[in-house]
Coordinates of C-alpha atoms and ligand atoms in Angstrom, one line a residue:
X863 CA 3.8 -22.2 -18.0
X864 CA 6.8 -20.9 -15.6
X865 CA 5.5 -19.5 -12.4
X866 CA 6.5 -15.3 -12.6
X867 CA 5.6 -13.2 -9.6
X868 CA 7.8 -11.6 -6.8
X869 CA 11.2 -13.0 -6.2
X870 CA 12.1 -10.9 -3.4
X871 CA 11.3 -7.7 -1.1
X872 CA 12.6 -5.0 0.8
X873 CA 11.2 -2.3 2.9
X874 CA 12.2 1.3 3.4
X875 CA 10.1 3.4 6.2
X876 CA 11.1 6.8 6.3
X877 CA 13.3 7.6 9.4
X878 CA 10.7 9.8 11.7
X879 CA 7.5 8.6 13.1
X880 CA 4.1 10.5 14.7
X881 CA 2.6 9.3 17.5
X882 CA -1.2 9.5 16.8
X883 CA -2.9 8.9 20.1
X884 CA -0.2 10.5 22.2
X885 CA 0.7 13.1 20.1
X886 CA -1.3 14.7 17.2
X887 CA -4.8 13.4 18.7
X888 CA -4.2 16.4 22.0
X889 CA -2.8 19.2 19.1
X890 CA -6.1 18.5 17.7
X891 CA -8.6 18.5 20.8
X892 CA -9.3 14.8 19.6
X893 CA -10.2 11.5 21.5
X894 CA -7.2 9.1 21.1
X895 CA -9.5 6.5 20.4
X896 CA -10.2 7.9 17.3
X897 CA -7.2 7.2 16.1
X898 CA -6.4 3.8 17.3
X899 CA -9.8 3.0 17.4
X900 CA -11.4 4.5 14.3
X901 CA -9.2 4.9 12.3
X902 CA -6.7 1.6 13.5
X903 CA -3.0 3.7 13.5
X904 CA -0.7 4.0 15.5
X905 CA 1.9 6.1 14.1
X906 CA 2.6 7.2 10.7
X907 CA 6.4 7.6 9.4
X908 CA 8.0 10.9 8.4
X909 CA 10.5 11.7 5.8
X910 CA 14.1 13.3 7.7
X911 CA 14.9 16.4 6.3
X912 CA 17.1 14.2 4.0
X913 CA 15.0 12.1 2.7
X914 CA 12.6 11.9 -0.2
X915 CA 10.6 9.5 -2.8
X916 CA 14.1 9.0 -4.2
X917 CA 16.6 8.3 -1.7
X918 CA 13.9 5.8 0.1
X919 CA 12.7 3.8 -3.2
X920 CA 16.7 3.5 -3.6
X921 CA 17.4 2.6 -0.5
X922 CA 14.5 -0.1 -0.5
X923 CA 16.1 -1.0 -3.9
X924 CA 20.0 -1.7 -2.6
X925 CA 18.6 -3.7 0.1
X926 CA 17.0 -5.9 -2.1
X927 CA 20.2 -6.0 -4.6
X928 CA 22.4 -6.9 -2.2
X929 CA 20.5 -9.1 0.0
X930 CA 19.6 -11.0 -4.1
X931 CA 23.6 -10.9 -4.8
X932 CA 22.3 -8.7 -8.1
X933 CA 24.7 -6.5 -10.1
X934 CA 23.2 -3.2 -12.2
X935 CA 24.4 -5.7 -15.6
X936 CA 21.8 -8.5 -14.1
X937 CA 18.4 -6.2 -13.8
X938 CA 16.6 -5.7 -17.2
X939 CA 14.0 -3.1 -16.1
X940 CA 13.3 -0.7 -13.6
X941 CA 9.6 0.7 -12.7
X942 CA 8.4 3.1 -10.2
X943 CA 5.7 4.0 -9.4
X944 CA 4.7 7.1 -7.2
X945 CA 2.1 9.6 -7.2
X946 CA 4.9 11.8 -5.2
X947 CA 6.5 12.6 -7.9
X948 CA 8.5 16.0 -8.1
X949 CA 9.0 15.8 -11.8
X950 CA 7.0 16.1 -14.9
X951 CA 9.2 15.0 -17.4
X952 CA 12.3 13.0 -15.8
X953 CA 10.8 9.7 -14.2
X954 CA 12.0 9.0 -10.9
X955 CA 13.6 5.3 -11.8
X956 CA 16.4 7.6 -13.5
X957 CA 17.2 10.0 -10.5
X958 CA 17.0 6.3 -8.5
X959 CA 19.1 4.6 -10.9
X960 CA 21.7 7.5 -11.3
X961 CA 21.9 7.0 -7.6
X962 CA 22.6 3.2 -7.7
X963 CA 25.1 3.7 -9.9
X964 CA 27.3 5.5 -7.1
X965 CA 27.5 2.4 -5.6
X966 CA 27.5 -0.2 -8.1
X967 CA 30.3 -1.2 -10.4
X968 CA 28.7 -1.1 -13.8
X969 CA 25.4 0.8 -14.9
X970 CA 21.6 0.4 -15.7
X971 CA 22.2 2.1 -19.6
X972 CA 20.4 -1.2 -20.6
X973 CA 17.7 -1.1 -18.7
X974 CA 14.0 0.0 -19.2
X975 CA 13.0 2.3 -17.2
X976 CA 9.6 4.3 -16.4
X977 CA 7.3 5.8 -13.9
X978 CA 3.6 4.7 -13.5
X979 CA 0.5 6.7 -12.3
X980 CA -2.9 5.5 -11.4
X981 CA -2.7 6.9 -7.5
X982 CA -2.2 4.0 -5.2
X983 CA -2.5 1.3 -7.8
X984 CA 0.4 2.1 -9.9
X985 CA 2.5 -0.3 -7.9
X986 CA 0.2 -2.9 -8.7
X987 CA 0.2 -2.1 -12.1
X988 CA 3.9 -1.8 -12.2
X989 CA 4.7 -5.2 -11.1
X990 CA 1.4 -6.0 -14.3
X991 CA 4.0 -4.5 -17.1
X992 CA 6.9 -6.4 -15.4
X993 CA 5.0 -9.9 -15.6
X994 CA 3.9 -9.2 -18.8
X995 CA 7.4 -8.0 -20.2
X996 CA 8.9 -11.4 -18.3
X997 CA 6.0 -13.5 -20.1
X998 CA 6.4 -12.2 -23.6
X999 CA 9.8 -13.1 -23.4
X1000 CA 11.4 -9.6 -24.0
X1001 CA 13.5 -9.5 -21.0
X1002 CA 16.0 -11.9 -22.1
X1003 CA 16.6 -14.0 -18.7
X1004 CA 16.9 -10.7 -16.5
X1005 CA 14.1 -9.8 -13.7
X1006 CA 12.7 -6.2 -13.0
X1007 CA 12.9 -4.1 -10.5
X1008 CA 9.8 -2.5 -9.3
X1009 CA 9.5 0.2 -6.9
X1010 CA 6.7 1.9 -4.6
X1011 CA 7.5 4.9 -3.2
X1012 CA 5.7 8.2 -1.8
X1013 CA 5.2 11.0 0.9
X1014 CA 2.2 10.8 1.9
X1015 CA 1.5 14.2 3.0
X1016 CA -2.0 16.0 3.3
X1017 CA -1.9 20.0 3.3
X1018 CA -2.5 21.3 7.0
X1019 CA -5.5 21.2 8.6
X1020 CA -7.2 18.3 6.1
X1021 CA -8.9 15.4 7.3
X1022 CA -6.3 13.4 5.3
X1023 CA -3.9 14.8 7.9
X1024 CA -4.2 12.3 10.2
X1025 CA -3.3 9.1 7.4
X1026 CA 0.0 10.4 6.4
X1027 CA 2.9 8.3 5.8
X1028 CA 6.2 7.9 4.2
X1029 CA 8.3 4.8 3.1
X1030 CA 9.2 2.6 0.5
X1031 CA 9.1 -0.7 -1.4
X1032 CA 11.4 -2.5 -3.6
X1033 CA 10.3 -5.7 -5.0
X1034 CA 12.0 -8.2 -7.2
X1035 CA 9.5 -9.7 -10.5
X1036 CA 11.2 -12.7 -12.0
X1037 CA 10.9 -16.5 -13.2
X1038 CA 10.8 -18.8 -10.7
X1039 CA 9.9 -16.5 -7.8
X1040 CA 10.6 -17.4 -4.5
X1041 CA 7.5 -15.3 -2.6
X1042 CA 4.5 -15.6 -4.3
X1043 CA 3.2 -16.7 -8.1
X1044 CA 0.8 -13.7 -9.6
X1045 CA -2.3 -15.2 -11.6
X1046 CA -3.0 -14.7 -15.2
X1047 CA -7.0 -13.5 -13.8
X1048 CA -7.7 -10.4 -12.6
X1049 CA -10.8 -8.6 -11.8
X1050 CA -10.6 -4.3 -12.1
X1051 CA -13.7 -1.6 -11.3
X1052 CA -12.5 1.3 -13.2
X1053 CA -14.8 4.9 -13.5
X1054 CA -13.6 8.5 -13.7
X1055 CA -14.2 9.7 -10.5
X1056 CA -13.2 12.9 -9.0
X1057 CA -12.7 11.9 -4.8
X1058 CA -9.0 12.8 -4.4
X1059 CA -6.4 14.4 -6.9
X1060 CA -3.6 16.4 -7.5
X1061 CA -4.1 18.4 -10.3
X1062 CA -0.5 20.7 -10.9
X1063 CA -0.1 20.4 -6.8
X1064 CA 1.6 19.1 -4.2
X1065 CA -0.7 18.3 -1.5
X1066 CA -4.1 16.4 -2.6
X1067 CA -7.3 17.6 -2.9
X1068 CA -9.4 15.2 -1.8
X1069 CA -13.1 14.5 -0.6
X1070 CA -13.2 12.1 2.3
X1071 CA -16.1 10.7 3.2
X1072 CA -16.8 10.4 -1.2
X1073 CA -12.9 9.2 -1.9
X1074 CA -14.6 6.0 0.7
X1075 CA -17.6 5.5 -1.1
X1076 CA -16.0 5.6 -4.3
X1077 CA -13.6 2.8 -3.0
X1078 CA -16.0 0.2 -1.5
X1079 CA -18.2 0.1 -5.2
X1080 CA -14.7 0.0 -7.3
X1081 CA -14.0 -3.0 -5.1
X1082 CA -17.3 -4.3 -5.8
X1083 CA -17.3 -4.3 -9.2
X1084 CA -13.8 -5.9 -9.2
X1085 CA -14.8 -8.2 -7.1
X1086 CA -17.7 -9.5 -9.7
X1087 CA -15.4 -9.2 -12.9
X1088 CA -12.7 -11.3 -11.2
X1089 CA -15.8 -13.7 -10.8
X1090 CA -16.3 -13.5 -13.6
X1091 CA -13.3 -15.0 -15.2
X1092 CA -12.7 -17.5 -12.4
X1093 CA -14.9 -19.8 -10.6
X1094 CA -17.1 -18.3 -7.8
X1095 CA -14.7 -16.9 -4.9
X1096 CA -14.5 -19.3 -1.9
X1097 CA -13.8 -18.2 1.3
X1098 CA -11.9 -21.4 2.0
X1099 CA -9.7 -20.5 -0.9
X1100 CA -7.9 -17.5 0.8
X1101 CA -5.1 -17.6 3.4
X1102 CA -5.0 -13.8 3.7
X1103 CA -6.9 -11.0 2.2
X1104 CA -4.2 -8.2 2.0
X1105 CA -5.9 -4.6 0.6
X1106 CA -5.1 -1.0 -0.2
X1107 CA -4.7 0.0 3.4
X1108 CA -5.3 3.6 3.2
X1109 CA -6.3 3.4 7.6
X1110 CA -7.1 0.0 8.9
X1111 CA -10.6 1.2 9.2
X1112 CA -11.0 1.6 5.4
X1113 CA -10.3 -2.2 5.0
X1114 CA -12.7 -2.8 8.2
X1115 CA -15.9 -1.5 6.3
X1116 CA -14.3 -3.4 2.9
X1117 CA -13.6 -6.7 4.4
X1118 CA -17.3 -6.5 5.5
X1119 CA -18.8 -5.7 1.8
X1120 CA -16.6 -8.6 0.5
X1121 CA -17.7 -11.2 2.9
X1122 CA -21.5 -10.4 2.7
X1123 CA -21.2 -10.7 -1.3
X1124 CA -19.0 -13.7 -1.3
X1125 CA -21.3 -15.8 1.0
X1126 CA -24.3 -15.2 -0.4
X1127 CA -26.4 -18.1 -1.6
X1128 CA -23.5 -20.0 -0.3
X1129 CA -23.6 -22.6 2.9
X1130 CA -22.2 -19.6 4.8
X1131 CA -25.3 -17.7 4.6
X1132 CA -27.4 -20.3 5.3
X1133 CA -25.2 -21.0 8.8
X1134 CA -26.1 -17.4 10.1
X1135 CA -29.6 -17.5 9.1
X1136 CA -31.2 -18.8 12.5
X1137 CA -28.9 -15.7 14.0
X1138 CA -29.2 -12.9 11.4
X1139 CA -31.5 -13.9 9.0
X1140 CA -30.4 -14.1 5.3
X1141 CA -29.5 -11.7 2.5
X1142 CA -32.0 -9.1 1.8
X1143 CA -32.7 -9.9 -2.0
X1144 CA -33.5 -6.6 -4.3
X1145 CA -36.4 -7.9 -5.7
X1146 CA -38.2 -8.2 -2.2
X1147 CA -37.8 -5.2 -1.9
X1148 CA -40.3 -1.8 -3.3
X1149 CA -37.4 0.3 -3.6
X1150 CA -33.8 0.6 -3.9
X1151 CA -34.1 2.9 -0.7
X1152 CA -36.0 0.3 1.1
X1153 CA -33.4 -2.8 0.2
X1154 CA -30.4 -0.5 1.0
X1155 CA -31.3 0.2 4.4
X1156 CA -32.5 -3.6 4.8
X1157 CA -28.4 -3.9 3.7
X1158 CA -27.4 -1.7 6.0
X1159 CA -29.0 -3.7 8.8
X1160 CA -28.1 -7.3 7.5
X1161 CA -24.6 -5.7 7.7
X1162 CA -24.4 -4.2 11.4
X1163 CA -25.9 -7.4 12.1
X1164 CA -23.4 -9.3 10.1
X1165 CA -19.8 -7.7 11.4
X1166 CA -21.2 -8.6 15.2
X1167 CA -21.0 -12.6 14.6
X1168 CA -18.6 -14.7 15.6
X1169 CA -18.7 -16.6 12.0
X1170 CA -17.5 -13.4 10.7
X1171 CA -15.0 -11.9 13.4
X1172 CA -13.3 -15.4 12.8
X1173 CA -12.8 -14.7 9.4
X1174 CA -11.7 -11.6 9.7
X1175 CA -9.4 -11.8 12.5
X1176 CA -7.8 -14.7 10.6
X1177 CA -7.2 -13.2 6.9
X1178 CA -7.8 -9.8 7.3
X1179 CA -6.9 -8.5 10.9
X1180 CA -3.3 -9.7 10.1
X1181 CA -2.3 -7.7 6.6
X1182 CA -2.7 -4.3 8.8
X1183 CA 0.4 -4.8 11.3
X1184 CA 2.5 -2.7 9.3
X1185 CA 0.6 -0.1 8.5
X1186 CA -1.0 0.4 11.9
X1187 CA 2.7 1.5 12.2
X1188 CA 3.7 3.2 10.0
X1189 CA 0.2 5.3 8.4
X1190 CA -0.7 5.5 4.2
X1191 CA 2.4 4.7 1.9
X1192 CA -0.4 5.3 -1.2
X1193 CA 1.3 2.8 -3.9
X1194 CA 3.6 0.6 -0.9
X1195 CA 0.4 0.6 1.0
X1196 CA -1.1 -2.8 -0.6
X1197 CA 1.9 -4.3 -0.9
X1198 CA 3.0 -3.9 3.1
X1199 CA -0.5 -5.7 3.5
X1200 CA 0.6 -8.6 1.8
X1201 CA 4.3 -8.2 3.9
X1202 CA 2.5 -8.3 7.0
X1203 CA 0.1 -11.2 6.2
X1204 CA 3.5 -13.2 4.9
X1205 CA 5.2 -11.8 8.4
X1206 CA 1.9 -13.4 10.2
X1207 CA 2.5 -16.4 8.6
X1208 CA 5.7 -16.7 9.5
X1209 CA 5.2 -16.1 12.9
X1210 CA 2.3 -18.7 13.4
X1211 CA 4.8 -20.8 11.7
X1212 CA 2.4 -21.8 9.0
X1213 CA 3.0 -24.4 6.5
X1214 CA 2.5 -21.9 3.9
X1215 CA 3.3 -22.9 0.6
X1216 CA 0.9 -23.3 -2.1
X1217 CA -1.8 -21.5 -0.4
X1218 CA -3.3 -18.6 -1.7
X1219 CA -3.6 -14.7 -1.1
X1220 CA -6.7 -12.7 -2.6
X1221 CA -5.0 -8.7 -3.2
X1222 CA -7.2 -6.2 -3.5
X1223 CA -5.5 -3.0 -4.9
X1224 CA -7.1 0.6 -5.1
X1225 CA -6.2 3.9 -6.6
X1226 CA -8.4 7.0 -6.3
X1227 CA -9.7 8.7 -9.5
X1228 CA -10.7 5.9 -9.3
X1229 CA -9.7 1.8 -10.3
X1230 CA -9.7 -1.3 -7.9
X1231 CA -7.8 -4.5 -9.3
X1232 CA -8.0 -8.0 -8.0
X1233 CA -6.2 -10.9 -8.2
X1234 CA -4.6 -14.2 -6.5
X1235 CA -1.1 -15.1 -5.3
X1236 CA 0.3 -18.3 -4.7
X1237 CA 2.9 -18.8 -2.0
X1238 CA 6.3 -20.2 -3.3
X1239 CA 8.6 -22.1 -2.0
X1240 CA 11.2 -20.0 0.0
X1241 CA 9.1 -17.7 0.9
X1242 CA 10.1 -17.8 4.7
X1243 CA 13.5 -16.7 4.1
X1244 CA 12.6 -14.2 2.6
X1245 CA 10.1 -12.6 5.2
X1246 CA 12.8 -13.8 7.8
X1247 CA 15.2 -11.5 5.7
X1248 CA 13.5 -8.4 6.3
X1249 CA 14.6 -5.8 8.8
X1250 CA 11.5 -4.0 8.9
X1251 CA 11.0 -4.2 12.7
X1252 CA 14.4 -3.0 13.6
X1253 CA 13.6 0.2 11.2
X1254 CA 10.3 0.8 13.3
X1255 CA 11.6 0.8 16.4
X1256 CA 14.9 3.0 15.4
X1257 CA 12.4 5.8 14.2
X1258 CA 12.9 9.5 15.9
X1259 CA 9.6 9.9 18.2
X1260 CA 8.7 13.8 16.8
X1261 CA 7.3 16.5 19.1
X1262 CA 4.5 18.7 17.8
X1263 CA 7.0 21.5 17.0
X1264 CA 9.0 19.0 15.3
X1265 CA 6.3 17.6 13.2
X1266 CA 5.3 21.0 12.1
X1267 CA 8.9 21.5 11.2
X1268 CA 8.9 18.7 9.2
X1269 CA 5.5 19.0 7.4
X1270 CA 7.1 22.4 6.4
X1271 CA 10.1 21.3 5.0
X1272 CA 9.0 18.6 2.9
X1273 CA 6.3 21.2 1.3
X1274 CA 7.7 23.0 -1.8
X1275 CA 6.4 26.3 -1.2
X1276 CA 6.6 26.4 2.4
X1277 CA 9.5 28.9 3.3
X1278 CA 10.3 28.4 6.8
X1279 CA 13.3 31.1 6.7
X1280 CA 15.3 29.0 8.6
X1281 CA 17.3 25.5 8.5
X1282 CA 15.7 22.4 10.3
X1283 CA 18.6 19.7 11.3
X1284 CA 18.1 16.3 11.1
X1285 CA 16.6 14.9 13.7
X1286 CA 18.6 11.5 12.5
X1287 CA 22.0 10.4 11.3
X1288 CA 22.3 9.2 7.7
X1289 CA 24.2 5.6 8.0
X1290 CA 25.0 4.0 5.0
X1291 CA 22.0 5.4 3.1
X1292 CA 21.1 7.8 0.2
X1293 CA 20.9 10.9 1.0
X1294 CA 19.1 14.4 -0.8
X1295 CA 22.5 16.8 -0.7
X1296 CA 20.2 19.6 -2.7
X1297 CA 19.3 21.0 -6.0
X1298 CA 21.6 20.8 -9.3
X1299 CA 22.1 23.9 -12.2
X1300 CA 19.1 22.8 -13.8
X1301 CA 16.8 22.6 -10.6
X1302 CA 17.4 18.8 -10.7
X1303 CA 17.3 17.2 -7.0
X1304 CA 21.0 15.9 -6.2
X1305 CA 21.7 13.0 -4.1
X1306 CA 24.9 11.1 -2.5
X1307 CA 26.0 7.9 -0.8
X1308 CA 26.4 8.5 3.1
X1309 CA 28.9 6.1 4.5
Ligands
LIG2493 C1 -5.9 8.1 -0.3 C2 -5.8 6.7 -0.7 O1 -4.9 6.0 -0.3 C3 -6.8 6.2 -1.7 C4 -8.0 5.7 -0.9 O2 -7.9 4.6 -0.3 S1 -9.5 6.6 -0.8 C5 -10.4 6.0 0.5 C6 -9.8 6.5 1.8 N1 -9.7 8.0 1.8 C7 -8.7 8.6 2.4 O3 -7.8 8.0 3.0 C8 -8.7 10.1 2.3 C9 -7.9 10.8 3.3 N2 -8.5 10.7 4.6 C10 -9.5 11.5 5.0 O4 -10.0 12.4 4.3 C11 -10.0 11.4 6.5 O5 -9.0 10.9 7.3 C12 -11.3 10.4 6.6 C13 -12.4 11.0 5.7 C14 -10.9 9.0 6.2 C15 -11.7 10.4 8.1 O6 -11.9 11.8 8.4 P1 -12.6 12.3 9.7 O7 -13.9 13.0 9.3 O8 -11.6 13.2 10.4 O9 -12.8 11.1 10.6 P2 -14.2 10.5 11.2 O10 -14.9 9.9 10.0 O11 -14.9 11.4 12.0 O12 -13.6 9.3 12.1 C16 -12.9 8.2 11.5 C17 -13.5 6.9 12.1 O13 -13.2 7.0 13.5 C18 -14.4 6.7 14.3 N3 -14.2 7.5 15.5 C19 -14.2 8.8 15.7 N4 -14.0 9.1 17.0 C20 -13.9 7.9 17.7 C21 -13.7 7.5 19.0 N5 -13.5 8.5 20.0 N6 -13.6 6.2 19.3 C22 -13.7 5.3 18.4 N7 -13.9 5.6 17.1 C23 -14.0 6.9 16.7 C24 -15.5 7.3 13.4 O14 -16.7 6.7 13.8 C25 -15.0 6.8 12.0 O15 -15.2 5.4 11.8 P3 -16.4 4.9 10.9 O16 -16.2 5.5 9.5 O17 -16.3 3.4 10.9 O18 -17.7 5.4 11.5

């Protein structure tokens, strides 16, 4: 069977940033540590008063077109997916699209083209219809396009406040890919849950401390049905674990629940017994209340050995380097994991290919999906193709006044009664010029 999986990449991280520690953590009488700390960020990245789901998705997306050498005429699909979206009807591949076409001899009238929901895992799921459109041979030798994009913004004052983020990512499906192989098993949790949503609003409404819980037992369960269609999970098997990455301390607490049920009744359990005892086993137990708290404790005891922290800080620790940057990007968010885990290869100068990455995806509401990716051959150009770094470091460092400003500009009912410059200068980029006869957002190509 030919390999199909991700051919190529390209990042987009919207122009401003928020400094956590130094910034919002005094505005709101915090320690710092809570955010680095805690929480594990940094900064998170803002949205200029240009830019939107739609100018950075197509910005990611011309990157990755010109770096490939591809032409509208050679792309046979385009999917985004978003849960940003500004539009009920008119999915936001067309506005992205339209604006590719300003720069692009030729057109996309060929191509399919869609928008996906299912929170943060519709990227995941997008690149799912692009392999299986690829494999049932309906795409007639061309690749897709497939697109994460959001604003992450929380309303004022919510917890969520503090794991915003803004930014983009454009990846290439195809034959042959030159990144990483997706497998044909996959493993989901799925429930109707209601821990975060957006129902006929802008901002979410969304129950922390639950939207958490809910996360770790979707992850559970699709840990055990991807076990169920593979062979047991071995922790040997796994270069990098790269997971929705909502806040670096979100995958923490996950990392920890996927270790202690991958190990069990393995040699890796018996190794830590003389230090931490083994498993607690249900049936020892009188009551569920008893066994969880005998969990609990296993657990604490668990994170605190160095059998553990090696693991971790081996194929965990290194999928969060971008988003300790750069804050949630909600459907980019897994898919910057795996960047950063391929970047940490790279850098380690790892010989790379063939091994395998376990991703764990998420969306609230509430569905987890896992699966495996094989690394391909030419993979390190790639990664060594991305500009991602220079991006980060040109963002425009926002005062507290400013961020306000911003946070007030990118909401739709917000009406400031004045204009807010940009605080950065549009350089060969898309750009949001305004709004059209029919309340349609309009965009252009700044040279
Ligand atoms: C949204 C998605 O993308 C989908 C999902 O993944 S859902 C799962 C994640 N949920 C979200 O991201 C929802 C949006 N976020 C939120 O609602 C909130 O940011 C939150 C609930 C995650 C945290 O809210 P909070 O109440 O302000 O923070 P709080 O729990 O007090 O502190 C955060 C962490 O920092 C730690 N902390 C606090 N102060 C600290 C300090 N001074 N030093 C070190 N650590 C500190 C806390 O102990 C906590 O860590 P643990 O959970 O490991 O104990």
């Amino acid at each position: 069977m030919t390999a199909v999986g991700i051919d190529g990449i390209e990042i987009w991280t919207g122009k401003l940033k928020l400094d956590l520690p130094g910034t919002f953590a005094p505005e709101k009488g915090d320690d710092p540590e809570k955010y680095t700390k805690g929480l594990g960020l940094t900064n998170s990245s803002f949205p200029d008063v240009y830019e939107d789901i739609v100018t950075m998705g197509a910005n990611a997306a011309k990157g990755l077109m010109d770096r490939k050498g591809l032409e509208p005429e050679d792309i046979g699909r385009i999917d985004v997916a978003t849960e940003s979206a500004f539009d009920h009807s008119k999915p936001v591949s067309t506005y992205i699209a339209g604006c590719l076409e300003q720069v692009y001899d030729g057109d996309f009238t060929h191509a399919n083209k869609g928008e996906r929901k299912f929170a943060c895992l519709a990227g995941t799921q997008a690149i799912d219809d692009a392999y299986n459109w690829i494999r049932a041979g309906r795409n007639r030798d061309r690749p897709a396009i497939v697109i994460t994009t959001d604003t992450a913004l929380y309303a004022r004052g919510d917890p969520g406040e503090a794991t915003q983020g803004a930014g983009a990512v454009a990846m290439l499906i195809d034959e042959d890919p030159s990144v990483v192989e997706l497998s044909t098993d996959q493993g989901y949790g799925s429930k109707d849950e209601t821990d975060f949503l957006k129902p006929n609003q802008q901002f979410p409404s969304v129950d922390g401390k639950r939207s958490v819980q809910v996360y770790l037992s979707r992850m559970r369960e699709a840990l055990e049905d991807y076990e169920s269609v593979t062979d047991d999970i071995e922790l040997e098997d796994f270069a990098y674990a790269p997971f929705h990455t909502p806040f670096p301390g979100m995958v923490r607490k996950a990392a920890l629940l996927a270790y202690r049920h991958v190990i069990r009744d393995t040699a890796h359990e018996e190794s830590l017994a003389d230090e931490i005892g083994r498993q607690p086993r249900e049936d020892e137990y009188d009551d569920r209340e008893a066994y969880e708290e005998a969990i609990r404790g296993y657990m604490d005891d668990l994170k605190t050995t160095e059998q553990y922290q090696t693991w971790y800080d081996t194929a965990v620790e290194p999928t969060l380097g971008l988003s300790r940057e750069v804050g949630n990007w909600y459907t980019s968010s897994v898919h910057i994991a795996r960047v950063s885990a391929l970047r940490d290869a790279l850098t380690r100068d790892r010989d790379f290919v063939g091994e395998t990455l376990l991703v764990a995806s998420y969306g609230s509401g509430a569905q987890a999906e896992i699966h495996a990716e094989t690394v391909r051959e030419g993979w390190q150009a790639e990664v060594e193709a991305l500009d991602i770094d220079a991006q980060l470091d040109a963002r425009y460092d926002l005062s507290w006044d400013e961020y306000e400003d911003v946070h007030d500009v990118h909401e739709y009912d917000a009406d400031l009664g004045r204009e807010v410059e940009e605080f950065t200068q549009p350089d060969g980029e898309f750009v949001f010029t305004g709004w059209g006869r029919m309340n349609e957002r309009q965009y252009e190509y700044a040279e």
